[in-house]
């Protein structure tokens, strides 16, 4: 008996349970909403999970292609990176797949031969966990990058040079997207 | 973050990573970094004459409140229940049907149940029941009532600044309960004891003193527009001569200062200038800018009714001083909500102005009869409808455009079709986002109502997720690469939102698109758009 064959046979059940575990990191009424609202525009968080868990599972059962794994894990982790989760909680849903499989294949896994294969499958889940953690860090860095750029824009160097800001601590509301001001340095400094 | 990391034993005790299910009243708010905005600079609070100016930090246990803060809140609540009938009704009539619960972008994006509109309102309603209803006094928690404590106050502050006052929830409420109004009132109460945020208080102070959010002085405002004149000449070969502070002009133009001082609003600003020049050359259009009333935005709206009124009055005072007939307003969101919903009863009617009539088409703007202020999207749509603009939409052929309805122009004033009409006349490739994410059901940018600070980036990205998710769908389906909007906060907030969720999509104002298509008398053949990017080859060029 091959584990991969068994897993494919139970795919629907596994993915569904995996989804349930993943939404347990939210309060019960939120989890309920994430599970039941099927319109992905009304429920982008649930949508990202339901669209990506199955491809992730397929990849785990198949080629373990890094790009494909990243492409499917990123939309989930990108959301969790802005949702007040600790880093561990943000990626914990990956590891819950181990419990899902053990629960669903409880009977079959008494077979020792399968246990050896399960050990190998667990390693793949660990690899996915590492990939998810990298994706998480990329998102967090992006957030800090956005924060830092806004800070830079807030101080409005170009404005200062052009003596346009009276007091740099009184920063702008609307100026946050102000890449322009730095892009336009040439234009701004022309006027002297 | 490190201080609240889970411990090993917690992991082991809870290997399913399940969050505990405590009732909302037993789950005190945990103030998390990235989700809140910094407390206001005491100087700004002082300048505005608002109470309890001091340095304080939301993460500290002690918020340095006045000793009798509970009394102040109670009395303030009482006064407002008498003053605003809507608030009293909203406190009483909610049947907790839950129709609004999953409609808030912050709930959808953060997954925090306290961002359900019904729960946000319950934060205040629970105290209302305790303080002002017999049943609440009698039954207490069994009747959904609770006393105002420091924990409750902190919860108010945390969640009232996680609402952008966008009114999406009200669209779905069978009773029309408008949680935005509850938030507005709640923030007003918080201001009574000095619980403001700096991203609102400092711009308000600047605006009150100098005329705009940045505190930019009149000469510098003019300098910026002069830079734009040079830029426009570079792109078109035409030299513009905008008019400033001119008494006796027909019309006064006021736009959010974000258009003058921050990209991509600056290109929209150039768009206005080119349109006015075109109209002057062709039809003798007579408009002036003010370097004093240099802010259309009104963050007073996010502070208190009184503060909103003070800022709004400045625009009308300037219109009076200059003796213009009416006011044309730039692309903004909350500026229009203030004008449309509040101006008339606050500072109006503006009897000293005339009912706005387009001098070019003769169209009477009936909707602006009392406020005397017309949104430029309506004005331009009317020009196009009457065939008054010569346009070459092919110059926007490198763009695949979708349109984000700003909550304020859409739900706040019912403007859905005018911007779309303009876009359809100036670009060839326009695609709508899914129906449940636009028009009256539009999803907020996630940064409105003064929440577009830097320190709360996580909140902004989570709140903007439903909007970004819809943009991604048209990007993937149709190759959309430009998100158009008619709001200055959108132009500031959407670029980072896109950068995080859909980096292939850029952001533009409506009049940047108009100006790129507008054939200005005497212009050179254009080789770039206003951003200095090369124009696509037109079919004619390709034929040669
Ligand atoms: S939809 Fe209206 S009545 Fe129903 S819970 Fe929400 S606010 Fe209350
Ligand atoms: S007004 Fe908007 S942000 Fe506030 S609760 Fe309603 S949907 Fe949410």
XYZ file of C-alpha atoms and ligand atoms in Angstrom:
752
model
C 0.000 0.000 0.000
C 1.308 3.428 -0.878
C 0.600 6.386 1.379
C 0.428 8.807 -1.530
C -2.347 6.751 -3.093
C -4.263 6.706 0.165
C -3.841 10.438 0.590
C -5.116 11.117 -2.912
C -8.112 8.898 -2.221
C -8.934 10.897 0.896
C -8.014 14.254 -0.598
C -11.393 15.958 -0.247
C -11.700 14.915 3.357
C -8.134 15.902 4.209
C -8.375 19.332 2.602
C -11.697 20.026 4.284
C -10.370 19.122 7.696
C -7.189 21.057 7.075
C -9.330 24.106 6.295
C -11.232 23.589 9.561
C -7.994 23.474 11.537
C -6.685 26.574 9.761
C -9.731 28.658 10.705
C -9.589 27.541 14.323
C -7.030 30.260 14.799
C -9.955 32.684 14.625
C -12.791 33.069 17.120
C -15.638 30.594 16.589
C -18.101 32.969 14.923
C -15.381 34.238 12.606
C -14.363 30.670 11.751
C -17.990 29.916 10.939
C -18.149 32.879 8.573
C -14.872 31.900 6.891
C -16.251 28.406 6.314
C -19.726 29.242 5.080
C -19.478 32.396 2.982
C -18.634 30.994 -0.436
C -18.286 34.268 -2.344
C -14.567 35.001 -2.403
C -15.189 38.756 -2.761
C -17.290 38.808 0.391
C -14.840 36.474 2.115
C -11.309 36.870 0.763
C -9.706 35.180 3.787
C -11.792 32.025 3.453
C -11.377 32.327 -0.304
C -7.582 32.342 -0.086
C -7.676 29.180 2.034
C -10.146 27.294 -0.105
C -8.353 28.235 -3.305
C -4.888 27.335 -2.102
C -5.002 24.435 0.354
C -5.833 21.888 -2.296
C -3.027 22.923 -4.673
C -0.664 22.849 -1.685
C -1.786 19.357 -0.826
C -1.397 18.257 -4.450
C 2.122 19.588 -4.493
C 2.947 17.774 -1.223
C 1.692 14.547 -2.756
C 3.514 15.257 -5.986
C 6.488 17.217 -7.230
C 7.211 19.527 -4.274
C 8.010 22.303 -6.716
C 9.198 25.316 -4.693
C 7.649 27.880 -6.998
C 4.285 26.179 -6.975
C 4.396 25.783 -3.198
C 5.318 29.436 -2.728
C 2.627 30.596 -5.145
C -0.024 28.778 -3.153
C 1.241 29.504 0.322
C 1.871 33.209 -0.268
C -1.777 34.355 -0.549
C -2.594 32.683 2.775
C 0.474 33.864 4.637
C 0.238 37.383 3.157
C -3.107 37.712 4.893
C -1.933 36.232 8.173
C 1.066 38.590 8.164
C -1.260 41.559 8.764
C -3.683 39.888 11.146
C -2.047 40.322 14.557
C -0.776 36.745 14.653
C 2.545 35.847 16.246
C 4.847 34.472 13.506
C 4.408 30.962 14.913
C 0.623 31.256 14.796
C 0.756 32.651 11.283
C 2.348 29.459 9.916
C 0.996 26.918 12.424
C -1.792 25.854 10.079
C 0.803 24.110 7.907
C 1.790 21.744 10.701
C -1.781 20.959 11.608
C -1.871 18.917 8.393
C 0.083 16.242 10.283
C -2.743 15.852 12.751
C -5.322 15.931 10.012
C -3.689 13.001 8.251
C -3.236 11.028 11.447
C -6.879 11.515 12.333
C -8.270 10.585 8.964
C -5.967 7.635 8.307
C -5.975 6.406 11.878
C -6.842 2.830 10.986
C -4.576 2.515 7.971
C -1.584 3.909 9.828
C -1.333 0.830 12.020
C 0.579 -0.616 9.116
C 4.291 -0.193 9.806
C 5.257 0.191 6.199
C 2.919 3.164 5.934
C 4.409 4.679 9.054
C 7.779 4.891 7.353
C 6.161 6.673 4.414
C 4.334 8.965 6.797
C 7.650 9.963 8.281
C 8.780 11.020 4.814
C 5.553 12.884 4.197
C 5.987 14.733 7.493
C 9.365 15.939 6.272
C 7.651 17.441 3.253
C 5.199 19.235 5.510
C 8.163 20.601 7.454
C 9.669 21.901 4.229
C 6.391 23.606 3.398
C 6.487 25.110 6.886
C 9.899 26.570 6.145
C 8.741 27.953 2.816
C 5.726 29.483 4.548
C 7.997 31.073 7.106
C 10.120 32.642 4.384
C 6.990 33.934 2.667
C 5.805 35.346 5.976
C 9.083 37.211 6.455
C 8.937 38.651 2.949
C 5.490 40.048 3.789
C 6.602 41.459 7.120
C 9.584 43.094 5.473
C 7.277 44.627 2.914
C 5.132 46.046 5.709
C 8.169 47.583 7.385
C 9.323 48.862 4.032
C 5.958 50.574 3.504
C 6.127 52.037 6.995
C 9.678 53.254 6.512
C 8.933 54.834 3.157
C 5.995 56.642 4.556
C 8.189 57.925 7.348
C 10.667 59.169 4.808
C 7.953 60.823 2.833
C 6.475 62.276 5.917
C 9.627 64.161 6.657
C 9.446 65.380 3.093
C 13.097 66.051 2.451
C 12.400 67.786 -0.813
C 9.912 70.080 0.818
C 12.419 70.998 3.438
C 15.018 71.823 0.843
C 12.531 73.937 -1.039
C 11.714 75.500 2.341
C 8.138 74.460 1.831
C 7.622 72.872 5.219
C 7.372 75.146 8.164
C 7.808 72.477 10.772
C 8.725 68.961 9.775
C 7.039 67.424 12.767
C 3.758 68.678 11.366
C 3.618 66.121 8.676
C 1.155 65.473 5.986
C -1.948 63.532 5.842
C -2.067 63.023 2.188
C 1.602 63.059 1.560
C 2.238 59.484 2.415
C 2.144 58.170 -1.060
C 4.479 60.916 -1.873
C 7.143 59.040 -3.784
C 6.717 61.836 -6.204
C 8.257 64.336 -4.096
C 11.501 62.461 -4.202
C 11.028 61.519 -7.858
C 10.482 65.117 -8.620
C 13.594 66.316 -6.876
C 14.938 67.701 -10.095
C 11.833 69.692 -10.679
C 11.693 70.921 -7.141
C 15.291 72.033 -6.995
C 15.062 73.810 -10.345
C 13.249 76.587 -8.607
C 15.802 78.462 -6.545
C 5.807 41.722 19.084
C 8.233 39.726 21.247
C 6.416 40.461 24.477
C 3.291 38.594 23.419
C 4.837 35.573 21.763
C 3.245 32.286 22.801
C 5.125 29.998 25.215
C 6.115 26.377 24.620
C 3.685 25.074 27.202
C 0.890 26.996 25.513
C 1.689 25.259 22.261
C 1.656 21.878 23.949
C -1.558 22.559 25.789
C -3.226 23.614 22.580
C -1.797 21.638 19.709
C -4.829 22.437 17.590
C -3.944 26.126 17.849
C -7.515 26.849 18.776
C -8.358 30.295 20.145
C -10.324 30.275 23.400
C -13.969 31.121 23.074
C -14.718 33.762 25.625
C -17.773 36.013 25.433
C -16.967 39.400 23.941
C -17.526 41.274 27.170
C -15.030 38.957 28.874
C -12.393 39.487 26.209
C -10.641 42.769 26.978
C -9.111 44.591 24.045
C -5.459 43.847 23.501
C -3.884 46.924 21.987
C -1.585 45.631 19.290
C 1.160 47.374 17.402
C 0.327 48.019 13.794
C -3.361 48.270 14.558
C -3.543 51.685 16.207
C -2.376 55.219 15.494
C -0.094 57.245 17.736
C -1.597 59.566 20.304
C -1.757 63.186 19.317
C 0.909 65.756 19.810
C -0.249 67.867 22.785
C 0.698 71.038 20.903
C -1.920 70.341 18.260
C -4.578 69.511 20.808
C -3.773 72.697 22.666
C -3.819 74.762 19.515
C -7.336 73.592 18.767
C -8.451 74.301 22.296
C -9.462 70.657 22.778
C -9.401 69.215 26.304
C -6.662 67.359 28.179
C -3.653 68.097 25.996
C -0.755 65.962 27.275
C 1.763 63.403 26.091
C 0.330 59.917 26.445
C 0.907 56.464 25.024
C -1.861 53.958 24.280
C 0.435 51.114 25.392
C 0.839 52.596 28.884
C -1.508 51.485 31.629
C -2.100 55.060 32.672
C -3.717 57.160 29.962
C -3.542 60.278 32.131
C -7.208 60.952 32.051
C -8.964 63.692 33.939
C -10.054 62.457 37.354
C -13.746 62.723 36.550
C -13.473 61.187 33.091
C -16.420 58.839 33.662
C -18.625 61.779 34.493
C -17.442 63.684 31.411
C -18.240 60.723 29.172
C -21.611 60.173 30.823
C -22.626 63.810 30.476
C -21.286 64.027 26.937
C -23.244 60.898 26.023
C -26.405 62.335 27.546
C -26.038 65.620 25.734
C -25.555 63.897 22.394
C -28.484 61.560 22.864
C -30.622 64.653 23.209
C -28.968 66.501 20.365
C -28.808 63.727 17.746
C -32.048 61.868 17.448
C -30.449 59.410 15.053
C -27.979 58.289 17.697
C -30.727 57.725 20.247
C -32.686 55.693 17.707
C -29.604 53.684 16.739
C -28.985 52.897 20.398
C -32.490 51.520 20.818
C -33.610 49.756 17.670
C -30.909 47.228 16.780
C -32.399 43.734 16.930
C -28.980 42.076 16.574
C -30.073 40.283 13.435
C -26.461 40.090 12.265
C -27.102 41.273 8.706
C -24.331 43.854 9.075
C -21.905 41.548 10.868
C -19.824 40.308 7.960
C -20.087 43.426 5.784
C -17.307 45.473 7.343
C -13.960 45.402 5.546
C -12.186 45.483 8.917
C -14.062 42.434 10.118
C -13.476 40.641 6.834
C -9.800 41.582 6.758
C -8.749 41.344 10.405
C -10.915 38.386 11.429
C -11.489 40.178 14.735
C -15.108 39.726 15.872
C -15.126 43.122 17.547
C -14.900 44.625 14.096
C -18.382 43.388 13.316
C -20.382 46.612 13.005
C -22.990 45.278 15.412
C -20.323 44.641 18.045
C -18.667 47.980 17.426
C -21.996 49.611 18.166
C -22.519 47.325 21.175
C -19.362 48.796 22.707
C -21.268 52.038 23.174
C -24.711 50.538 23.431
C -23.745 48.418 26.450
C -22.758 51.567 28.332
C -25.863 53.344 27.053
C -28.044 50.583 28.483
C -26.305 50.790 31.811
C -26.399 54.556 32.085
C -29.637 55.512 30.381
C -32.157 52.643 30.368
C -34.192 51.231 33.223
C -33.871 47.660 32.107
C -30.112 47.979 31.828
C -29.849 49.493 35.284
C -32.045 46.735 36.656
C -30.728 43.642 34.904
C -27.171 44.690 34.146
C -25.278 42.227 32.035
C -28.340 40.051 31.443
C -29.746 43.007 29.498
C -26.483 43.573 27.663
C -25.484 46.441 29.912
C -22.123 47.172 31.485
C -20.464 49.919 33.434
C -17.940 52.259 31.906
C -14.537 51.142 33.162
C -11.009 51.864 32.031
C -10.982 48.556 30.114
C -14.196 49.484 28.356
C -12.812 52.903 27.524
C -9.678 51.376 26.038
C -11.817 49.046 24.008
C -13.821 52.018 22.694
C -10.690 53.839 21.690
C -9.101 50.814 20.010
C -12.149 49.836 17.960
C -13.572 53.273 17.189
C -10.270 53.920 15.450
C -10.668 50.669 13.513
C -13.777 51.989 11.769
C -13.375 54.200 8.726
C -16.923 55.532 9.007
C -17.523 54.122 5.532
C -21.224 53.221 6.023
C -21.032 49.939 4.142
C -22.691 48.160 7.028
C -25.659 50.544 6.946
C -26.488 49.450 3.397
C -27.302 45.976 4.708
C -29.122 46.893 7.929
C -32.889 46.457 7.616
C -33.325 49.396 9.983
C -30.774 51.608 8.301
C -28.630 51.797 11.412
C -25.533 53.721 10.496
C -22.612 52.502 12.584
C -20.514 55.284 11.099
C -22.615 57.777 13.012
C -22.093 55.822 16.184
C -18.343 55.875 15.593
C -18.455 59.595 14.857
C -20.234 60.209 18.131
C -17.970 57.835 20.035
C -14.865 59.598 18.761
C -16.392 62.920 19.733
C -16.853 61.591 23.278
C -13.259 60.352 23.353
C -12.102 63.802 22.324
C -13.771 65.223 25.419
C -11.138 63.528 27.555
C -8.221 64.005 25.182
C -8.151 60.614 23.475
C -7.301 61.705 19.947
C -4.786 60.419 17.411
C -2.043 62.512 15.947
C -2.749 61.655 12.343
C -5.995 63.574 12.781
C -5.228 66.229 15.399
C -2.094 67.659 13.815
C -3.512 68.099 10.307
C -6.593 69.670 11.838
C -4.422 72.114 13.774
C -2.410 72.879 10.629
C -5.527 73.371 8.600
C -7.037 75.651 11.183
C -3.926 77.810 11.336
C -2.445 77.795 7.841
C -5.240 76.523 5.654
C -4.108 72.974 4.810
C -3.141 69.708 6.457
C 0.579 70.143 5.962
C 0.759 73.677 7.233
C 2.109 74.836 3.881
C 2.025 78.599 3.577
C 0.334 80.465 0.737
C 3.496 81.405 -1.174
C 4.690 77.789 -1.103
C 1.308 76.594 -2.323
C 1.693 78.919 -5.282
C 5.274 77.708 -5.818
C 4.008 74.142 -6.170
C 1.462 75.123 -8.805
C 4.202 77.048 -10.615
C 6.254 73.830 -10.703
C 3.301 72.128 -12.305
C 3.087 74.886 -14.936
C 6.676 74.077 -15.904
C 5.962 70.354 -15.966
C 2.908 70.789 -18.138
C 4.840 72.975 -20.545
C 7.425 70.230 -20.849
C 4.767 67.669 -21.791
C 2.507 69.819 -23.982
C 4.507 72.890 -24.988
C 1.684 75.055 -23.668
C 2.286 77.621 -20.945
C -0.508 77.971 -18.421
C -1.304 81.021 -16.329
C -3.341 79.912 -13.334
C -5.034 82.671 -11.376
C -4.661 83.064 -7.609
C -6.801 84.838 -5.015
C -8.468 86.960 -7.683
C -11.412 88.973 -6.458
C -14.384 89.022 -8.768
C -13.588 85.727 -10.521
C -16.691 83.735 -11.471
C -15.723 80.560 -9.663
C -13.431 79.574 -6.784
C -11.621 76.236 -7.035
C -10.804 74.278 -3.878
C -9.185 70.853 -3.801
C -7.609 68.657 -1.118
C -4.029 69.730 -0.505
C -2.946 66.151 -1.207
C -3.434 66.974 -4.890
C -0.920 69.775 -4.623
C 1.669 68.113 -2.421
C 1.704 64.357 -2.977
C 1.871 61.926 -5.868
C -0.070 60.679 -7.658
C -2.447 63.507 -6.704
C -0.039 66.013 -8.249
C -0.840 64.632 -11.717
C -4.528 65.018 -11.019
C -3.808 68.584 -10.001
C -2.059 69.182 -13.312
C -5.160 67.706 -14.900
C -7.392 70.323 -13.295
C -5.034 73.079 -14.387
C -5.015 71.870 -17.992
C -8.787 71.553 -18.051
C -9.215 75.112 -16.734
C -6.739 76.421 -19.281
C -8.552 74.637 -22.076
C -11.891 76.065 -20.976
C -10.452 79.557 -20.653
C -8.978 79.480 -24.155
C -12.097 78.025 -25.752
C -14.927 79.522 -23.743
C -13.505 82.309 -21.578
C -13.939 80.246 -18.378
C -13.076 82.338 -15.335
C -11.812 80.483 -12.264
C -9.368 81.261 -9.461
C -7.425 79.217 -6.906
C -7.110 80.314 -3.314
C -3.798 80.028 -1.524
C -5.608 80.588 1.795
C -8.509 78.159 1.562
C -5.953 75.670 0.322
C -7.543 72.524 1.760
C -10.711 70.834 0.625
C -10.273 67.950 3.046
C -11.733 68.288 6.506
C -10.261 66.086 9.215
C -12.361 68.041 11.664
C -15.075 65.616 10.554
C -13.128 62.871 12.346
C -12.774 64.909 15.513
C -16.065 66.570 16.405
C -18.964 68.366 14.783
C -17.642 71.660 16.126
C -14.159 71.151 14.667
C -15.611 70.108 11.317
C -17.701 73.254 11.270
C -14.732 75.503 11.957
C -12.725 74.086 9.064
C -15.638 74.012 6.655
C -16.419 77.671 7.349
C -13.022 78.720 6.003
C -13.875 77.738 2.442
C -17.042 79.753 2.463
C -15.372 82.734 4.102
C -12.869 82.758 1.263
C -15.618 82.519 -1.365
C -17.267 85.508 0.259
C -14.048 87.488 0.428
C -13.314 86.910 -3.249
C -16.895 87.592 -4.277
C -17.174 84.548 -6.550
C -20.494 83.110 -7.754
C -19.961 79.527 -6.629
C -17.314 76.976 -5.705
C -15.957 74.143 -7.826
C -14.412 71.385 -5.734
C -11.663 68.943 -6.634
C -11.596 65.168 -6.386
C -12.063 64.312 -2.749
C -14.105 61.951 -0.621
C -14.829 63.093 2.899
C -14.744 66.734 1.790
C -17.882 65.931 -0.168
C -19.548 64.025 2.612
C -19.100 67.109 4.801
C -20.526 69.378 2.122
C -23.314 67.058 1.115
C -24.499 65.936 4.539
C -23.442 68.579 7.030
C -22.525 71.895 5.441
C -26.035 73.144 4.944
C -27.160 72.787 8.531
C -23.742 73.675 9.920
C -22.671 76.805 8.046
C -25.305 77.099 5.362
C -27.200 78.069 3.439
C -24.493 79.970 1.594
C -26.912 82.674 0.515
C -24.220 85.077 -0.572
C -23.314 82.722 -3.439
C -25.325 81.974 -6.581
C -26.871 78.656 -7.535
C -24.180 76.935 -9.557
C -24.663 77.028 -13.314
C -22.009 75.815 -15.734
C -21.014 78.936 -17.682
C -20.172 76.699 -20.627
C -23.160 74.396 -20.959
C -25.759 76.309 -18.984
C -26.454 73.232 -16.873
C -27.896 74.037 -13.467
C -26.449 71.855 -10.741
C -29.686 71.387 -8.831
C -28.048 69.096 -6.284
C -25.745 71.946 -5.288
C -28.502 74.523 -5.033
C -27.986 75.119 -1.355
C -24.310 74.324 -0.750
C -23.209 76.137 -3.947
C -20.400 73.682 -4.401
C -20.032 71.308 -7.375
C -17.828 68.198 -7.600
C -15.480 68.422 -10.552
C -16.451 64.921 -11.738
C -20.018 66.164 -12.252
C -18.765 69.325 -13.899
C -16.528 67.478 -16.355
C -19.125 64.798 -17.099
C -21.503 67.600 -18.060
C -18.892 69.162 -20.357
C -18.344 65.856 -22.123
C -22.071 65.197 -22.385
C -22.414 68.535 -24.184
C -19.477 67.794 -26.423
C -17.406 70.632 -25.097
C -14.110 68.793 -24.816
C -11.886 67.586 -27.621
C -10.510 64.251 -26.475
C -8.154 61.592 -27.761
C -8.668 58.562 -25.533
C -6.020 56.611 -27.466
C -3.404 58.439 -25.429
C -4.570 56.329 -22.513
C -4.362 53.099 -24.493
C -1.473 51.813 -22.401
C -3.859 51.732 -19.462
C -6.415 49.135 -18.499
C -8.479 50.941 -15.961
C -10.837 49.985 -13.184
C -12.644 52.386 -10.860
C -12.778 52.435 -7.079
C -15.856 54.171 -5.669
C -14.767 56.204 -2.674
C -17.145 55.432 0.205
C -17.813 59.112 0.642
C -18.660 60.038 -2.925
C -20.567 56.774 -3.452
C -22.491 56.045 -0.246
C -22.055 59.563 1.123
C -23.419 61.502 -1.844
C -24.686 59.003 -4.394
C -22.197 59.788 -7.140
C -21.785 56.578 -9.127
C -22.180 57.327 -12.808
C -20.452 60.637 -13.444
C -16.894 59.364 -12.868
C -17.626 56.267 -14.941
C -19.047 58.387 -17.738
C -15.900 60.506 -17.787
C -13.601 57.457 -17.715
C -15.477 55.825 -20.566
C -14.912 58.938 -22.653
C -11.217 59.327 -21.954
C -9.973 55.724 -21.943
C -10.638 52.821 -24.265
C -10.144 49.983 -21.793
C -12.336 50.098 -18.727
C -13.314 47.091 -16.592
C -15.611 46.994 -13.575
C -14.760 45.061 -10.433
C -17.329 42.498 -9.169
C -20.754 43.967 -8.425
C -20.663 43.337 -4.684
C -17.500 45.432 -4.348
C -18.482 48.636 -6.187
C -21.062 51.444 -6.234
C -23.153 51.444 -3.044
C -21.489 48.214 -1.948
C -18.004 49.548 -2.513
C -15.267 48.374 -0.173
C -13.352 51.067 1.665
C -9.660 51.680 0.902
C -9.150 50.730 4.566
C -7.507 54.033 5.449
C -10.359 56.551 5.516
C -11.536 58.765 8.366
C -8.025 59.782 9.346
C -6.569 56.286 9.628
C -4.020 56.576 6.806
C -1.041 56.853 9.131
C 2.146 54.809 8.796
C 2.231 53.145 12.198
C -1.065 51.295 11.673
C 0.008 49.757 8.357
C -1.134 46.245 9.323
C -4.618 47.540 10.039
C -4.684 49.411 6.746
C -3.540 46.385 4.754
C -6.054 44.098 6.476
C -8.900 46.594 6.098
C -8.010 47.173 2.460
C -7.894 43.453 1.649
C -11.457 43.167 0.290
C -10.830 46.132 -2.036
C -7.435 44.815 -3.135
C -8.837 41.330 -3.654
C -11.395 42.711 -6.125
C -8.701 44.702 -7.920
C -6.627 41.544 -8.203
C -9.497 39.728 -9.857
C -9.760 42.298 -12.693
C -6.002 42.416 -12.942
C -5.886 38.659 -13.441
C -8.910 38.529 -15.725
C -8.410 41.619 -17.905
C -4.854 42.761 -17.249
C -6.021 45.884 -15.396
C -2.995 48.006 -14.498
C -4.558 51.245 -13.290
C -6.937 51.915 -10.443
C -8.791 55.211 -10.858
C -10.467 57.101 -8.037
C -11.913 60.529 -7.205
C -10.605 60.884 -3.666
C -7.347 62.305 -2.326
C -7.171 59.909 0.617
C -7.556 57.074 -1.893
C -4.693 58.464 -3.930
C -2.552 58.414 -0.777
C -3.819 55.109 0.638
C -4.259 52.907 -2.413
C -0.647 52.959 -3.699
C 0.758 51.152 -0.618
C -2.302 48.893 -0.608
C -1.590 47.921 -4.200
C 2.114 47.573 -3.478
C 1.326 44.966 -0.846
C -1.501 43.040 -2.510
C -1.371 43.690 -6.286
C 1.922 45.381 -7.125
C 1.198 45.372 -10.854
C -1.513 48.006 -10.432
C -0.911 51.745 -10.110
C -3.259 54.495 -8.932
C -4.587 57.597 -10.707
C -7.083 60.374 -10.213
C -9.826 60.949 -12.764
C -8.514 64.247 -14.108
C -5.091 62.868 -14.818
C -6.806 60.567 -17.313
C -8.854 63.497 -18.644
C -5.764 65.666 -19.123
C -3.881 62.922 -20.928
C -6.720 62.682 -23.430
C -7.510 66.409 -23.653
C -6.340 68.103 -26.856
C -5.200 71.492 -25.565
C -5.220 74.327 -28.135
C -1.726 74.975 -29.449
C -0.166 71.872 -27.944
C 2.780 70.011 -29.453
C 2.312 66.410 -30.399
C 2.547 64.565 -27.097
C 5.150 61.872 -26.720
C 4.668 61.223 -23.012
C 1.825 61.271 -20.531
C 1.807 63.591 -17.524
C 4.044 61.180 -15.611
C 6.664 61.482 -18.301
C 6.079 57.935 -19.493
C 6.213 57.269 -23.226
C 2.855 57.129 -24.939
C 1.907 53.961 -26.788
C 2.201 54.071 -30.533
C -1.103 55.136 -32.011
C -2.497 53.278 -34.983
C -1.725 56.249 -37.244
C 1.938 56.125 -36.227
C 2.004 52.415 -36.809
C 0.616 52.897 -40.343
C 3.320 55.340 -41.323
S -28.122 44.826 10.596
Fe -28.943 46.533 11.833
S -30.401 45.569 13.227
Fe -29.151 43.903 12.364
S -27.464 43.657 13.863
Fe -26.725 45.108 12.322
S -27.217 47.151 13.154
Fe -28.434 45.642 14.316
S -18.929 52.180 8.949
Fe -17.589 50.906 7.668
S -15.751 50.618 8.936
Fe -17.389 51.312 10.307
S -18.345 49.449 11.069
Fe -19.520 50.045 9.261
S -18.571 48.885 7.576
Fe -17.117 48.869 9.305
